[in-house]
PDB file of C-alpha atoms and ligand atoms in Angstrom:
ATOM      1  CA  UNK C   1       0.000   0.000   0.000  1.00 76.00           C
ATOM      2  CA  UNK C   2       1.319   3.427  -0.939  1.00 87.00           C
ATOM      3  CA  UNK C   3       1.162   6.157   1.680  1.00 95.00           C
ATOM      4  CA  UNK C   4       0.678   8.700  -1.103  1.00 98.00           C
ATOM      5  CA  UNK C   5      -3.011   9.202  -1.824  1.00 98.00           C
ATOM      6  CA  UNK C   6      -4.063  10.884  -5.067  1.00 98.00           C
ATOM      7  CA  UNK C   7      -7.414  12.605  -5.569  1.00 98.00           C
ATOM      8  CA  UNK C   8      -8.164  12.925  -9.289  1.00 98.00           C
ATOM      9  CA  UNK C   9     -10.937  15.237 -10.426  1.00 98.00           C
ATOM     10  CA  UNK C  10     -12.285  14.525 -13.905  1.00 98.00           C
ATOM     11  CA  UNK C  11     -14.733  12.243 -15.675  1.00 97.00           C
ATOM     12  CA  UNK C  12     -14.009   8.967 -13.844  1.00 97.00           C
ATOM     13  CA  UNK C  13     -14.221   7.584 -10.328  1.00 97.00           C
ATOM     14  CA  UNK C  14     -16.922   6.205  -8.031  1.00 97.00           C
ATOM     15  CA  UNK C  15     -17.737   9.564  -6.450  1.00 98.00           C
ATOM     16  CA  UNK C  16     -20.114  11.950  -8.180  1.00 98.00           C
ATOM     17  CA  UNK C  17     -19.273  15.575  -7.433  1.00 98.00           C
ATOM     18  CA  UNK C  18     -22.431  17.271  -6.170  1.00 98.00           C
ATOM     19  CA  UNK C  19     -20.846  20.615  -5.419  1.00 98.00           C
ATOM     20  CA  UNK C  20     -17.444  22.336  -5.344  1.00 98.00           C
ATOM     21  CA  UNK C  21     -17.152  25.643  -3.576  1.00 98.00           C
ATOM     22  CA  UNK C  22     -14.293  27.825  -2.412  1.00 98.00           C
ATOM     23  CA  UNK C  23     -14.828  28.704   1.244  1.00 98.00           C
ATOM     24  CA  UNK C  24     -11.712  30.879   1.280  1.00 98.00           C
ATOM     25  CA  UNK C  25      -9.103  31.640  -1.383  1.00 97.00           C
ATOM     26  CA  UNK C  26      -8.904  30.291  -4.904  1.00 93.00           C
ATOM     27  CA  UNK C  27     -11.414  27.713  -6.219  1.00 93.00           C
ATOM     28  CA  UNK C  28     -10.790  24.332  -7.879  1.00 97.00           C
ATOM     29  CA  UNK C  29     -12.056  23.798 -11.459  1.00 97.00           C
ATOM     30  CA  UNK C  30     -15.447  22.102 -11.778  1.00 98.00           C
ATOM     31  CA  UNK C  31     -15.365  18.339 -12.418  1.00 98.00           C
ATOM     32  CA  UNK C  32     -18.046  15.657 -12.643  1.00 98.00           C
ATOM     33  CA  UNK C  33     -16.362  12.804 -10.774  1.00 98.00           C
ATOM     34  CA  UNK C  34     -13.640  12.083  -8.234  1.00 98.00           C
ATOM     35  CA  UNK C  35     -11.262   9.129  -7.952  1.00 98.00           C
ATOM     36  CA  UNK C  36      -9.215   8.452  -4.796  1.00 98.00           C
ATOM     37  CA  UNK C  37      -6.248   6.103  -5.243  1.00 97.00           C
ATOM     38  CA  UNK C  38      -3.410   4.915  -3.054  1.00 96.00           C
ATOM     39  CA  UNK C  39      -0.467   5.504  -5.376  1.00 95.00           C
ATOM     40  CA  UNK C  40      -0.464   7.136  -8.807  1.00 94.00           C
ATOM     41  CA  UNK C  41      -3.466   6.355 -11.012  1.00 94.00           C
ATOM     42  CA  UNK C  42      -3.331   5.880 -14.757  1.00 91.00           C
ATOM     43  CA  UNK C  43      -5.577   7.890 -17.038  1.00 91.00           C
ATOM     44  CA  UNK C  44      -6.336  11.530 -17.546  1.00 94.00           C
ATOM     45  CA  UNK C  45      -7.693  13.996 -15.015  1.00 98.00           C
ATOM     46  CA  UNK C  46      -8.623  17.687 -14.968  1.00 98.00           C
ATOM     47  CA  UNK C  47      -6.653  18.103 -11.731  1.00 98.00           C
ATOM     48  CA  UNK C  48      -4.880  15.935  -9.189  1.00 98.00           C
ATOM     49  CA  UNK C  49      -4.243  16.593  -5.514  1.00 98.00           C
ATOM     50  CA  UNK C  50      -1.673  14.512  -3.630  1.00 98.00           C
ATOM     51  CA  UNK C  51      -1.206  13.912   0.063  1.00 98.00           C
ATOM     52  CA  UNK C  52       0.592  11.508   2.370  1.00 98.00           C
ATOM     53  CA  UNK C  53      -0.915   9.394   5.129  1.00 98.00           C
ATOM     54  CA  UNK C  54       1.340  10.425   7.991  1.00 97.00           C
ATOM     55  CA  UNK C  55       1.840  10.336  11.741  1.00 97.00           C
ATOM     56  CA  UNK C  56      -0.138  12.458  14.170  1.00 97.00           C
ATOM     57  CA  UNK C  57       1.399  15.803  15.146  1.00 97.00           C
ATOM     58  CA  UNK C  58      -0.792  17.179  17.891  1.00 98.00           C
ATOM     59  CA  UNK C  59      -2.906  14.421  19.426  1.00 98.00           C
ATOM     60  CA  UNK C  60      -1.918  13.377  22.957  1.00 98.00           C
ATOM     61  CA  UNK C  61      -1.846   9.743  24.126  1.00 98.00           C
ATOM     62  CA  UNK C  62      -5.322   9.962  25.626  1.00 98.00           C
ATOM     63  CA  UNK C  63      -6.723  11.638  22.468  1.00 98.00           C
ATOM     64  CA  UNK C  64      -5.096   9.009  20.239  1.00 98.00           C
ATOM     65  CA  UNK C  65      -6.646   6.272  22.383  1.00 98.00           C
ATOM     66  CA  UNK C  66     -10.115   7.864  22.337  1.00 98.00           C
ATOM     67  CA  UNK C  67      -9.939   8.437  18.571  1.00 98.00           C
ATOM     68  CA  UNK C  68      -8.859   4.843  17.963  1.00 97.00           C
ATOM     69  CA  UNK C  69     -11.825   3.601  19.990  1.00 98.00           C
ATOM     70  CA  UNK C  70     -14.395   5.756  18.201  1.00 98.00           C
ATOM     71  CA  UNK C  71     -13.164   6.131  14.616  1.00 98.00           C
ATOM     72  CA  UNK C  72     -14.798   3.861  12.066  1.00 98.00           C
ATOM     73  CA  UNK C  73     -12.916   2.525   9.050  1.00 98.00           C
ATOM     74  CA  UNK C  74     -13.250   4.097   5.610  1.00 98.00           C
ATOM     75  CA  UNK C  75     -15.475   2.488   2.948  1.00 97.00           C
ATOM     76  CA  UNK C  76     -18.333   1.310   5.166  1.00 98.00           C
ATOM     77  CA  UNK C  77     -21.208   0.235   2.910  1.00 97.00           C
ATOM     78  CA  UNK C  78     -23.550   2.724   4.641  1.00 97.00           C
ATOM     79  CA  UNK C  79     -21.227   5.676   4.002  1.00 98.00           C
ATOM     80  CA  UNK C  80     -22.509   6.821   0.632  1.00 98.00           C
ATOM     81  CA  UNK C  81     -21.665  10.489   1.181  1.00 98.00           C
ATOM     82  CA  UNK C  82     -18.158  11.941   1.299  1.00 98.00           C
ATOM     83  CA  UNK C  83     -16.562  15.344   1.639  1.00 99.00           C
ATOM     84  CA  UNK C  84     -13.069  16.358   0.550  1.00 99.00           C
ATOM     85  CA  UNK C  85     -11.788  19.596   2.069  1.00 99.00           C
ATOM     86  CA  UNK C  86      -8.346  20.752   0.861  1.00 98.00           C
ATOM     87  CA  UNK C  87      -6.872  23.380   3.187  1.00 98.00           C
ATOM     88  CA  UNK C  88      -3.836  25.635   3.150  1.00 98.00           C
ATOM     89  CA  UNK C  89      -2.690  27.452   6.281  1.00 98.00           C
ATOM     90  CA  UNK C  90      -0.889  30.807   6.326  1.00 98.00           C
ATOM     91  CA  UNK C  91       2.842  31.544   6.665  1.00 98.00           C
ATOM     92  CA  UNK C  92       2.020  32.879  10.160  1.00 98.00           C
ATOM     93  CA  UNK C  93       0.843  29.380  11.177  1.00 98.00           C
ATOM     94  CA  UNK C  94       3.950  27.699   9.835  1.00 98.00           C
ATOM     95  CA  UNK C  95       6.170  30.248  11.584  1.00 98.00           C
ATOM     96  CA  UNK C  96       4.807  29.132  14.979  1.00 98.00           C
ATOM     97  CA  UNK C  97       6.571  26.573  17.138  1.00 98.00           C
ATOM     98  CA  UNK C  98       5.040  23.118  17.602  1.00 98.00           C
ATOM     99  CA  UNK C  99       3.854  23.875  21.141  1.00 98.00           C
ATOM    100  CA  UNK C 100       2.223  27.135  20.002  1.00 98.00           C
ATOM    101  CA  UNK C 101       0.383  25.329  17.190  1.00 98.00           C
ATOM    102  CA  UNK C 102      -0.825  22.608  19.551  1.00 98.00           C
ATOM    103  CA  UNK C 103      -2.073  25.279  21.980  1.00 98.00           C
ATOM    104  CA  UNK C 104      -4.119  26.978  19.246  1.00 98.00           C
ATOM    105  CA  UNK C 105      -5.305  23.679  17.752  1.00 98.00           C
ATOM    106  CA  UNK C 106      -6.588  22.082  20.924  1.00 97.00           C
ATOM    107  CA  UNK C 107      -6.381  24.159  24.119  1.00 97.00           C
ATOM    108  CA  UNK C 108      -7.853  27.253  22.391  1.00 98.00           C
ATOM    109  CA  UNK C 109      -9.836  25.821  19.467  1.00 98.00           C
ATOM    110  CA  UNK C 110     -10.767  22.360  20.800  1.00 98.00           C
ATOM    111  CA  UNK C 111     -10.440  20.817  17.331  1.00 98.00           C
ATOM    112  CA  UNK C 112     -10.308  17.221  18.533  1.00 98.00           C
ATOM    113  CA  UNK C 113     -12.959  17.748  21.189  1.00 98.00           C
ATOM    114  CA  UNK C 114     -15.349  19.254  18.601  1.00 98.00           C
ATOM    115  CA  UNK C 115     -14.471  16.607  15.999  1.00 98.00           C
ATOM    116  CA  UNK C 116     -15.122  13.765  18.430  1.00 98.00           C
ATOM    117  CA  UNK C 117     -18.770  14.857  18.657  1.00 98.00           C
ATOM    118  CA  UNK C 118     -19.199  13.595  15.065  1.00 98.00           C
ATOM    119  CA  UNK C 119     -17.837  10.119  15.851  1.00 98.00           C
ATOM    120  CA  UNK C 120     -18.518   7.272  15.255  1.00 98.00           C
ATOM    121  CA  UNK C 121     -20.853   8.486  12.471  1.00 98.00           C
ATOM    122  CA  UNK C 122     -18.047  10.054  10.441  1.00 98.00           C
ATOM    123  CA  UNK C 123     -14.983   8.207   9.137  1.00 98.00           C
ATOM    124  CA  UNK C 124     -12.011  10.430   8.349  1.00 98.00           C
ATOM    125  CA  UNK C 125      -8.492  10.434   6.987  1.00 98.00           C
ATOM    126  CA  UNK C 126      -6.023  13.314   7.035  1.00 98.00           C
ATOM    127  CA  UNK C 127      -3.442  13.637   4.254  1.00 98.00           C
ATOM    128  CA  UNK C 128      -0.401  15.915   4.503  1.00 98.00           C
ATOM    129  CA  UNK C 129       0.536  17.733   1.278  1.00 98.00           C
ATOM    130  CA  UNK C 130       2.758  20.627   2.320  1.00 98.00           C
ATOM    131  CA  UNK C 131       6.045  18.725   2.005  1.00 97.00           C
ATOM    132  CA  UNK C 132       5.009  17.429  -1.421  1.00 97.00           C
ATOM    133  CA  UNK C 133       5.042  20.986  -2.845  1.00 95.00           C
ATOM    134  CA  UNK C 134       1.298  20.856  -3.383  1.00 98.00           C
ATOM    135  CA  UNK C 135      -0.961  23.908  -3.520  1.00 97.00           C
ATOM    136  CA  UNK C 136      -2.780  22.807  -0.334  1.00 98.00           C
ATOM    137  CA  UNK C 137      -1.169  21.764   2.966  1.00 98.00           C
ATOM    138  CA  UNK C 138      -3.840  19.209   3.904  1.00 98.00           C
ATOM    139  CA  UNK C 139      -6.449  17.087   2.146  1.00 98.00           C
ATOM    140  CA  UNK C 140      -9.108  16.147   4.669  1.00 98.00           C
ATOM    141  CA  UNK C 141     -11.485  13.305   3.755  1.00 98.00           C
ATOM    142  CA  UNK C 142     -14.757  12.352   5.454  1.00 99.00           C
ATOM    143  CA  UNK C 143     -17.356   9.617   4.836  1.00 98.00           C
ATOM    144  CA  UNK C 144     -20.794   9.219   6.413  1.00 98.00           C
ATOM    145  CA  UNK C 145     -24.314   7.951   5.809  1.00 98.00           C
ATOM    146  CA  UNK C 146     -26.881  10.490   4.505  1.00 98.00           C
ATOM    147  CA  UNK C 147     -28.688  10.659   7.865  1.00 98.00           C
ATOM    148  CA  UNK C 148     -25.532  12.075   9.493  1.00 98.00           C
ATOM    149  CA  UNK C 149     -24.940  14.820   6.956  1.00 98.00           C
ATOM    150  CA  UNK C 150     -26.564  17.610   8.984  1.00 98.00           C
ATOM    151  CA  UNK C 151     -24.493  16.730  12.068  1.00 98.00           C
ATOM    152  CA  UNK C 152     -21.331  16.691   9.958  1.00 98.00           C
ATOM    153  CA  UNK C 153     -21.944  20.232   8.673  1.00 98.00           C
ATOM    154  CA  UNK C 154     -22.890  21.528  12.126  1.00 98.00           C
ATOM    155  CA  UNK C 155     -19.592  20.190  13.515  1.00 98.00           C
ATOM    156  CA  UNK C 156     -17.685  21.700  10.560  1.00 98.00           C
ATOM    157  CA  UNK C 157     -19.293  25.109  11.186  1.00 98.00           C
ATOM    158  CA  UNK C 158     -18.103  24.976  14.811  1.00 98.00           C
ATOM    159  CA  UNK C 159     -14.534  24.218  13.680  1.00 98.00           C
ATOM    160  CA  UNK C 160     -14.584  27.066  11.157  1.00 98.00           C
ATOM    161  CA  UNK C 161     -15.513  29.522  13.907  1.00 98.00           C
ATOM    162  CA  UNK C 162     -12.397  28.729  15.968  1.00 98.00           C
ATOM    163  CA  UNK C 163      -9.099  30.640  16.215  1.00 98.00           C
ATOM    164  CA  UNK C 164      -7.376  27.831  14.325  1.00 98.00           C
ATOM    165  CA  UNK C 165      -9.310  28.942  11.227  1.00 98.00           C
ATOM    166  CA  UNK C 166      -7.797  32.460  11.467  1.00 98.00           C
ATOM    167  CA  UNK C 167      -4.749  30.714   9.999  1.00 98.00           C
ATOM    168  CA  UNK C 168      -6.616  29.089   7.093  1.00 98.00           C
ATOM    169  CA  UNK C 169      -5.895  31.031   3.901  1.00 98.00           C
ATOM    170  CA  UNK C 170      -7.405  28.604   1.364  1.00 98.00           C
ATOM    171  CA  UNK C 171     -10.220  26.103   1.810  1.00 98.00           C
ATOM    172  CA  UNK C 172     -12.304  24.327  -0.813  1.00 98.00           C
ATOM    173  CA  UNK C 173     -15.240  22.033  -0.119  1.00 98.00           C
ATOM    174  CA  UNK C 174     -16.240  19.135  -2.397  1.00 98.00           C
ATOM    175  CA  UNK C 175     -19.506  17.351  -1.640  1.00 98.00           C
ATOM    176  CA  UNK C 176     -19.602  13.827  -3.073  1.00 98.00           C
ATOM    177  CA  UNK C 177     -21.951  10.877  -3.353  1.00 98.00           C
ATOM    178  CA  UNK C 178     -21.398   7.251  -4.375  1.00 98.00           C
ATOM    179  CA  UNK C 179     -23.692   7.142  -7.382  1.00 92.00           C
TER     180      UNK C 179
HETATM  181  C1  HEM N 201      -6.189  17.610  12.158  1.00 57.78           C
HETATM  182  C2  HEM N 201      -9.711  15.203  14.419  1.00 57.78           C
HETATM  183  C3  HEM N 201     -12.959  17.146  11.408  1.00 57.78           C
HETATM  184  C4  HEM N 201      -9.475  19.683   9.273  1.00 57.78           C
HETATM  185  C5  HEM N 201      -6.877  16.817  13.045  1.00 57.78           C
HETATM  186  C6  HEM N 201      -6.271  16.092  14.132  1.00 57.78           C
HETATM  187  C7  HEM N 201      -7.248  15.421  14.774  1.00 57.78           C
HETATM  188  C8  HEM N 201      -8.485  15.711  14.083  1.00 57.78           C
HETATM  189  C9  HEM N 201      -7.099  14.502  15.979  1.00 57.78           C
HETATM  190  C10 HEM N 201      -4.802  16.167  14.552  1.00 57.78           C
HETATM  191  C11 HEM N 201      -3.970  15.078  13.957  1.00 57.78           C
HETATM  192  C12 HEM N 201      -2.550  15.235  14.489  1.00 57.78           C
HETATM  193  O1  HEM N 201      -2.333  14.978  15.691  1.00 57.78           O
HETATM  194  O2  HEM N 201      -1.670  15.618  13.695  1.00 57.78           O
HETATM  195  C13 HEM N 201     -10.876  15.464  13.731  1.00 57.78           C
HETATM  196  C14 HEM N 201     -12.121  14.767  13.971  1.00 57.78           C
HETATM  197  C15 HEM N 201     -13.031  15.293  13.118  1.00 57.78           C
HETATM  198  C16 HEM N 201     -12.361  16.344  12.356  1.00 57.78           C
HETATM  199  C17 HEM N 201     -12.356  13.655  14.982  1.00 57.78           C
HETATM  200  C18 HEM N 201     -14.472  14.848  12.950  1.00 57.78           C
HETATM  201  C19 HEM N 201     -14.871  14.253  11.836  1.00 57.78           C
HETATM  202  C20 HEM N 201     -12.311  18.049  10.617  1.00 57.78           C
HETATM  203  C21 HEM N 201     -12.939  18.879   9.611  1.00 57.78           C
HETATM  204  C22 HEM N 201     -11.952  19.603   9.002  1.00 57.78           C
HETATM  205  C23 HEM N 201     -10.712  19.218   9.634  1.00 57.78           C
HETATM  206  C24 HEM N 201     -14.440  18.876   9.291  1.00 57.78           C
HETATM  207  C25 HEM N 201     -12.061  20.625   7.900  1.00 57.78           C
HETATM  208  C26 HEM N 201     -13.093  21.466   7.773  1.00 57.78           C
HETATM  209  C27 HEM N 201      -8.282  19.285   9.838  1.00 57.78           C
HETATM  210  C28 HEM N 201      -6.987  19.782   9.408  1.00 57.78           C
HETATM  211  C29 HEM N 201      -6.056  19.174  10.234  1.00 57.78           C
HETATM  212  C30 HEM N 201      -6.787  18.336  11.157  1.00 57.78           C
HETATM  213  C31 HEM N 201      -6.699  20.758   8.266  1.00 57.78           C
HETATM  214  C32 HEM N 201      -4.554  19.385  10.204  1.00 57.78           C
HETATM  215  C33 HEM N 201      -4.224  20.536  11.130  1.00 57.78           C
HETATM  216  C34 HEM N 201      -2.748  20.814  11.230  1.00 57.78           C
HETATM  217  O3  HEM N 201      -1.936  19.869  11.268  1.00 57.78           O
HETATM  218  O4  HEM N 201      -2.412  22.017  11.272  1.00 57.78           O
HETATM  219  N1  HEM N 201      -8.219  16.587  13.043  1.00 57.78           N
HETATM  220  N2  HEM N 201     -11.054  16.404  12.771  1.00 57.78           N
HETATM  221  N3  HEM N 201     -10.962  18.306  10.617  1.00 57.78           N
HETATM  222  N4  HEM N 201      -8.118  18.419  10.879  1.00 57.78           N
HETATM  223 FE1  HEM N 201      -9.586  17.495  11.881  1.00 57.78          FE
END
């Protein structure tokens, strides 16, 4: 299994793109379908976004343990909805020290605490892109059943209102369905 995950926007892939919108910063070109592959795919695409499955940076031992207990696996048959949110943070964020970033991420913004409220309904995977010279720093991926969609967006709205998001300079939202 490759740790590099490629999201290809174009005319192929199991996910139908219901909506693409720029929340902040530049948009992504419209596409009809999305393909997620571990490793490089063959075939053409309108755009590709790459990220690496990596180690945790901020989660403490007790958070890692709680997340492991509550997080469902990807590709559950019931999870017919997905959301891809590419994000880039500002130079000011990257100029901070690790302990300062952790303090903003969790002690001030409660990212994990807020995110945990959506579990176990939402499966997630974080991909790191910054060190791959990509246009986004992170590709965040979420899967859930249609009945949990409203809760997912309510949780996302809470995250976007935190101080952590003061450091988000680009964010695009892709709403997807397996159809
Ligand atoms: C990072 C949990 C939802 C965007 C993280 C991390 C955790 C987490 C534990 C830190 C990983 C580490 O230690 O490095 C969750 C949970 C969620 C959730 C349980 C509920 C489904 C979201 C949503 C977004 C998002 C909806 C986007 C709108 C991010 C980003 C990072 C991140 C960009 C990387 C932050 C950085 O390293 O600076 N998340 N999250 N998360 N999450 Fe979430």
